[in-house]
Short mmCIF file of C-alpha atoms and ligand atoms in Angstrom, two decimals:
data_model
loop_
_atom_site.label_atom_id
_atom_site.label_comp_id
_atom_site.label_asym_id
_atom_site.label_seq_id
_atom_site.Cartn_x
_atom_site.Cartn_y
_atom_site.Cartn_z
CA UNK A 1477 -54.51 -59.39 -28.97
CA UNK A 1478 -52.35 -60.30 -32.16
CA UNK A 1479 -48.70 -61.18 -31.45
CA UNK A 1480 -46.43 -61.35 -34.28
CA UNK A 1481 -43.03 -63.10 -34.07
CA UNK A 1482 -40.11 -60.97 -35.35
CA UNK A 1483 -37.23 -63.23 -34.55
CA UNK A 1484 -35.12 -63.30 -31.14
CA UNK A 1485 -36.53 -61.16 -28.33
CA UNK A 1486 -38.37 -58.70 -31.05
CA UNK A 1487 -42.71 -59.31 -31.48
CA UNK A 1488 -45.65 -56.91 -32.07
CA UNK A 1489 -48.57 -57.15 -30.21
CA UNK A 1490 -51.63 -55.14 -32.17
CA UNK A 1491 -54.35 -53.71 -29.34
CA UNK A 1492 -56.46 -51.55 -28.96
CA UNK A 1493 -56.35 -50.64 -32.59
CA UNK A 1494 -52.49 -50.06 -32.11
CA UNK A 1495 -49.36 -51.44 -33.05
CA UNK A 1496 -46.21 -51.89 -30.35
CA UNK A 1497 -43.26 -53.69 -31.15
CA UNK A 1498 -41.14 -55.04 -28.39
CA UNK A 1499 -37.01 -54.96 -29.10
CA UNK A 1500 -36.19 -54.67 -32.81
CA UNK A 1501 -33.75 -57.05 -33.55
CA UNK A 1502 -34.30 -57.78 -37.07
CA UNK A 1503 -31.99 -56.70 -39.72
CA UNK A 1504 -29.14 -58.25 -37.87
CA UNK A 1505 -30.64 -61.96 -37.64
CA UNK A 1506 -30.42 -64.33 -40.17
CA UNK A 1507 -32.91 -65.72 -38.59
CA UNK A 1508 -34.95 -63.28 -39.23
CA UNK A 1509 -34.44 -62.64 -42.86
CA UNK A 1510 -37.94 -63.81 -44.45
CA UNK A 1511 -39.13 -60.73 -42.51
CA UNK A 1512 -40.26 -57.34 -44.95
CA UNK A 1513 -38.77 -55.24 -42.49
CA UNK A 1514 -39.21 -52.02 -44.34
CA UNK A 1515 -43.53 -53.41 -44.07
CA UNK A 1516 -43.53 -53.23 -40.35
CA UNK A 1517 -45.70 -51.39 -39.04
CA UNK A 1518 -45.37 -49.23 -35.11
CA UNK A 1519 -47.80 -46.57 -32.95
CA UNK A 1520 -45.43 -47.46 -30.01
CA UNK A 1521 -41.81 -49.48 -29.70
CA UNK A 1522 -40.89 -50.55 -25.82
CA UNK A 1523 -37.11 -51.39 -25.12
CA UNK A 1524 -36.35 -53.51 -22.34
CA UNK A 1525 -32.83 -53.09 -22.22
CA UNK A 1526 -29.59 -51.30 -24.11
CA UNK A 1527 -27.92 -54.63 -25.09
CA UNK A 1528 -27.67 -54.61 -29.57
CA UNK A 1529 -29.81 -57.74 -30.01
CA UNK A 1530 -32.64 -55.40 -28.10
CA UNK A 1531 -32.31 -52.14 -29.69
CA UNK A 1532 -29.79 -52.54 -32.58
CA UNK A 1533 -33.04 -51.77 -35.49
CA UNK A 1534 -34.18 -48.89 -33.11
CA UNK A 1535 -33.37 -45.83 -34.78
CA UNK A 1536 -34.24 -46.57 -38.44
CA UNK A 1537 -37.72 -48.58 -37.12
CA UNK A 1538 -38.71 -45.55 -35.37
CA UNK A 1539 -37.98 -43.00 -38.08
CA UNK A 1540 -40.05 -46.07 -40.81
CA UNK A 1541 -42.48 -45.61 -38.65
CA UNK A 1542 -43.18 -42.60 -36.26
CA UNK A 1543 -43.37 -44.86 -33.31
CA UNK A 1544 -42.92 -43.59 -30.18
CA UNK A 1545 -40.11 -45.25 -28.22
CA UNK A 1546 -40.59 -46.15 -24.71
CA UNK A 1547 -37.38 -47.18 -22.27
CA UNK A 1548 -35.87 -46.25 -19.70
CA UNK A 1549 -34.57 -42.48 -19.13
CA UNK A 1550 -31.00 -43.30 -19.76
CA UNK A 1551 -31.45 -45.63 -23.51
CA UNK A 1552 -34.06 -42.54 -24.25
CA UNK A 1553 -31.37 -40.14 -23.60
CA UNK A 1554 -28.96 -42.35 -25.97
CA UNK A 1555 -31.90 -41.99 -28.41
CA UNK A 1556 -32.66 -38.56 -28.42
CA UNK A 1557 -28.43 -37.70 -29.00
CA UNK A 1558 -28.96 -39.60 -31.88
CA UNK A 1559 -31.92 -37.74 -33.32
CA UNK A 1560 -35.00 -39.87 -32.19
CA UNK A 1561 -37.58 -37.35 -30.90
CA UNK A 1562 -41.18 -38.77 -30.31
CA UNK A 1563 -40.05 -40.94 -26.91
CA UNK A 1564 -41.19 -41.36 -23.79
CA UNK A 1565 -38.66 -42.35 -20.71
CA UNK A 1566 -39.64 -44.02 -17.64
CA UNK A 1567 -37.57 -45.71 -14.90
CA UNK A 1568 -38.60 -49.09 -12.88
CA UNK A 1569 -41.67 -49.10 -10.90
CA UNK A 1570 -43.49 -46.09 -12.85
CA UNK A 1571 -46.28 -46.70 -15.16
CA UNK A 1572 -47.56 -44.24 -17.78
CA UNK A 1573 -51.07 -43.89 -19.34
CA UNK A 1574 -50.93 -43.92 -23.11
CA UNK A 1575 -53.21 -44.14 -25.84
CA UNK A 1576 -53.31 -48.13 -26.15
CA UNK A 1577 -53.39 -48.53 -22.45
CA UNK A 1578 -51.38 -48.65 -19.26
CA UNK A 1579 -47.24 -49.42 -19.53
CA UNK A 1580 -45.40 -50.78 -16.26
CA UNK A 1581 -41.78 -50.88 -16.23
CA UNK A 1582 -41.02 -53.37 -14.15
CA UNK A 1583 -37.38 -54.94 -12.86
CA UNK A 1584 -35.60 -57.30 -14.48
CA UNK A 1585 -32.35 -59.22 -13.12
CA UNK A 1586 -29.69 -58.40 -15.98
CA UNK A 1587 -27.39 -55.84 -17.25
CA UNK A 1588 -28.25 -53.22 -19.85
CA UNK A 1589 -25.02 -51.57 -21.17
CA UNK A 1590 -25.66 -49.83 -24.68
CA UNK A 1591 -24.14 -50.81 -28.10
CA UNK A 1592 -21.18 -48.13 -27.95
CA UNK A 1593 -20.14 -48.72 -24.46
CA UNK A 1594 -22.75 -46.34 -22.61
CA UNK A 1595 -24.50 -46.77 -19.92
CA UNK A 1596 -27.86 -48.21 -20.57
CA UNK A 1597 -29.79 -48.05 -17.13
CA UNK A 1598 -31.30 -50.86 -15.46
CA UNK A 1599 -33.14 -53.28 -17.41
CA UNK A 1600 -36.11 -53.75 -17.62
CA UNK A 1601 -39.71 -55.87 -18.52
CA UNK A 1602 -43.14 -54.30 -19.33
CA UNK A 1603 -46.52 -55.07 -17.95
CA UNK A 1604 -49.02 -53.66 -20.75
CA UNK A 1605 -52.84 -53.10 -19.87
CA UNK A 1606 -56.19 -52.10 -21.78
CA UNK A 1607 -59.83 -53.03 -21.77
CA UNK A 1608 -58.55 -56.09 -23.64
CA UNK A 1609 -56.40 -57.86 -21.05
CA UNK A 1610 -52.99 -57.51 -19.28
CA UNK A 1611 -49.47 -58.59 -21.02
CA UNK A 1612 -46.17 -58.72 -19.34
CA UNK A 1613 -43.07 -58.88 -21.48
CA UNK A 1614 -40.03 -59.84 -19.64
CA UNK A 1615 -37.06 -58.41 -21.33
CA UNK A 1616 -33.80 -60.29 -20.45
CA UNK A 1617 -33.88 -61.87 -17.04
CA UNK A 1618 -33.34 -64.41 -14.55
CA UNK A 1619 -36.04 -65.67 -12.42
CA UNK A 1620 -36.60 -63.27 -9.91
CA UNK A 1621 -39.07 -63.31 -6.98
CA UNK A 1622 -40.09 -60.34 -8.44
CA UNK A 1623 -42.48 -61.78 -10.33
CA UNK A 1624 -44.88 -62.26 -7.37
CA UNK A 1625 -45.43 -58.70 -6.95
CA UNK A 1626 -46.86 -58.49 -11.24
CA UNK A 1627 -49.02 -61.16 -10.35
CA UNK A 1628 -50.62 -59.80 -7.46
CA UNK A 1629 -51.53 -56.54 -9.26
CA UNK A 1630 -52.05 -57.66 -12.94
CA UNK A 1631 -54.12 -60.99 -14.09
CA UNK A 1632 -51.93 -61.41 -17.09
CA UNK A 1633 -53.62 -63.01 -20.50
CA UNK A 1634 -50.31 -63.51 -21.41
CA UNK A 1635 -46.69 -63.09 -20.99
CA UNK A 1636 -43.53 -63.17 -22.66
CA UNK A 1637 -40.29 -64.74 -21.58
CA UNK A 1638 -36.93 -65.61 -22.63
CA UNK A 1639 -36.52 -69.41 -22.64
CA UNK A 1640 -33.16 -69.45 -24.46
CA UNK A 1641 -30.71 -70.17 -21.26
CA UNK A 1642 -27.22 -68.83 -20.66
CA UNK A 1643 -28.10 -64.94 -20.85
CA UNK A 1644 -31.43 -65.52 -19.12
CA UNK A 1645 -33.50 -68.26 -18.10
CA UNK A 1646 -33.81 -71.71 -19.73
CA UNK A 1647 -37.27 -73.40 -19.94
CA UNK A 1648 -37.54 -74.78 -16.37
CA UNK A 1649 -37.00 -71.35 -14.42
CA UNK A 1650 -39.50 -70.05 -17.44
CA UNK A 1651 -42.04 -72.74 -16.15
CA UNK A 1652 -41.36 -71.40 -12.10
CA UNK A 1653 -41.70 -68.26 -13.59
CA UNK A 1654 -44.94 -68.49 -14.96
CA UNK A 1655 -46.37 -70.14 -11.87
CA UNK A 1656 -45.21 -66.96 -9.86
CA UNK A 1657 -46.98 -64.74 -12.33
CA UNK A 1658 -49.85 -66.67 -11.89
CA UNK A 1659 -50.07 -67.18 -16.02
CA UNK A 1660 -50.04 -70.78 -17.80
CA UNK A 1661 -49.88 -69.49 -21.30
CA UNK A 1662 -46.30 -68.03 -22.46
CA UNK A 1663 -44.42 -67.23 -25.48
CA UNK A 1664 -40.85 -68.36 -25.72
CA UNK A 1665 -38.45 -65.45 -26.79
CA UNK A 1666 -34.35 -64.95 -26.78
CA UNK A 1667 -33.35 -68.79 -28.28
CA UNK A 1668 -31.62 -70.66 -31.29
CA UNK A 1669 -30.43 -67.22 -32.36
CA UNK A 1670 -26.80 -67.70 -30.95
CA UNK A 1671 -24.98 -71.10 -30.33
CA UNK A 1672 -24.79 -70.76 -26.76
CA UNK A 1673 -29.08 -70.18 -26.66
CA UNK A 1674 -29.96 -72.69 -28.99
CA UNK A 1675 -32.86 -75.09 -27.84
CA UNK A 1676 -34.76 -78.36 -28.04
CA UNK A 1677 -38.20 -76.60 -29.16
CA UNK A 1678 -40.06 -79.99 -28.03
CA UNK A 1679 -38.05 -80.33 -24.95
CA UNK A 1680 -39.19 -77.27 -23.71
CA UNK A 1681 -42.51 -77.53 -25.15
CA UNK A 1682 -43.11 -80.84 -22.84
CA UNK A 1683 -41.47 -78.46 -20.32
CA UNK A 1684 -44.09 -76.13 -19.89
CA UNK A 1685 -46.68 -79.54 -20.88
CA UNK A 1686 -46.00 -80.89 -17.82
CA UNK A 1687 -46.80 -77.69 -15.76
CA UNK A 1688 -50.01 -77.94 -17.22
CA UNK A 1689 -48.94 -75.02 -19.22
CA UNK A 1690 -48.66 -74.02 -23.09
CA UNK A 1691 -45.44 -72.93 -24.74
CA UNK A 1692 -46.16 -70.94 -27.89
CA UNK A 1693 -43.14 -71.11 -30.44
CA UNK A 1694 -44.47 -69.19 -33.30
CA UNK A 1695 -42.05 -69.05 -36.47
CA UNK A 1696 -40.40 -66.24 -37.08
CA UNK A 1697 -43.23 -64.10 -39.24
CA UNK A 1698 -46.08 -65.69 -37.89
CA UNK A 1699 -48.46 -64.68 -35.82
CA UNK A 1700 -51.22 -65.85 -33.27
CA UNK A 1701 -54.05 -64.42 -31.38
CA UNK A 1702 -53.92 -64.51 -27.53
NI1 NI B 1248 -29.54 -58.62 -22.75
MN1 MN B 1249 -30.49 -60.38 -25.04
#
């Protein structure tokens, strides 16, 4: 699997010949600006959440592209008022069969009101699943004991967390997260973008190093196989 680093909490992953990004956050980072956004590419986008810096490139990604947008059933509702049309809601604890594999919704311990004041659901984190390997995607969240229950039904390649602090969890709780999900290689989302998330990349590098576990920072527009 091919994960590509969009800036903030927002990454494709391309599998089984498809293409899902994860939280479009892009236009509205200057972080983010050396990315071609009108070159992206989508078969499938998941949102975690309704908070902006997780859906506020939603609409005009998914009309670039065609994707088909995956969240939960109230942010699909939100959607669909808005035009959006290929989607797909779900709500925690239901999984759906699609064409790259197996989506999970899965809790996650945060709040998930929508740009304009709506009510965005519960948020949420994805465990994604294919002949290639297991993923889990964590959305916004503080550790939660949660965790255990993805690890005793998915052996994860992978997974994505937020290591950023403040909103979520920092590094350390990312580290006692990991070991709950039973996975020693992460990638660090949801940091530096804001003042009150930025991070010591090494710091939480040697973090995760002395966990016996690897922290993958890719820069923004990179990408690396996993
Ligand atoms: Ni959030
Ligand atoms: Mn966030």
């Amino acid at each position: 699997m091919k994960l590509t680093n969009y800036g903030h909490s927002c990454f494709a992953v391309e599998t089984a010949g498809k293409t899902l990004v994860f939280d479009p956050y892009i236009t509205p980072n200057p972080l983010a600006a050396s990315v071609a956004f009108d070159q992206i590419v989508a078969d499938a986008m998941l949102i975690s959440h309704g908070h902006d810096d997780h859906i506020a490139d939603a609409i005009s990604l998914a009309k670039q592209t065609g994707a088909t947008v995956v969240s939960n059933f109230e942010i699909i509702t939100w959607l669909s008022k808005q035009g959006l049309e290929k989607t797909h809601p779900m709500n925690l604890g239901g999984s759906w069969t699609f064409d790259f594999g197996q989506v999970k919704y899965v809790t996650a311990q945060h709040s998930s009101q929508l740009p304009d004041g709506s009510n965005g659901g519960n948020p949420g984190g994805f465990v994604v699943s294919n002949a290639e390997g297991s993923f889990y995607f964590a959305g916004d969240t503080a550790l939660t004991l949660d965790m255990t229950l993805i690890a005793e039904e998915f052996d994860l390649k992978f997974a994505v967390l937020p290591i950023g602090d403040n909103f979520t969890m920092g590094a350390a709780d990312a580290v006692r997260a990991a070991k709950l999900l039973k996975c020693s290689t992460v990638v660090g989302v949801h940091y530096d973008t804001f003042p009150w998330i930025k991070i010591d990349h090494a710091a939480a590098r040697e973090t995760f190093a002395a966990a016996g576990m690897t922290l993958h920072l890719p820069a923004i527009g990179t990408s690396l196989d996993l």
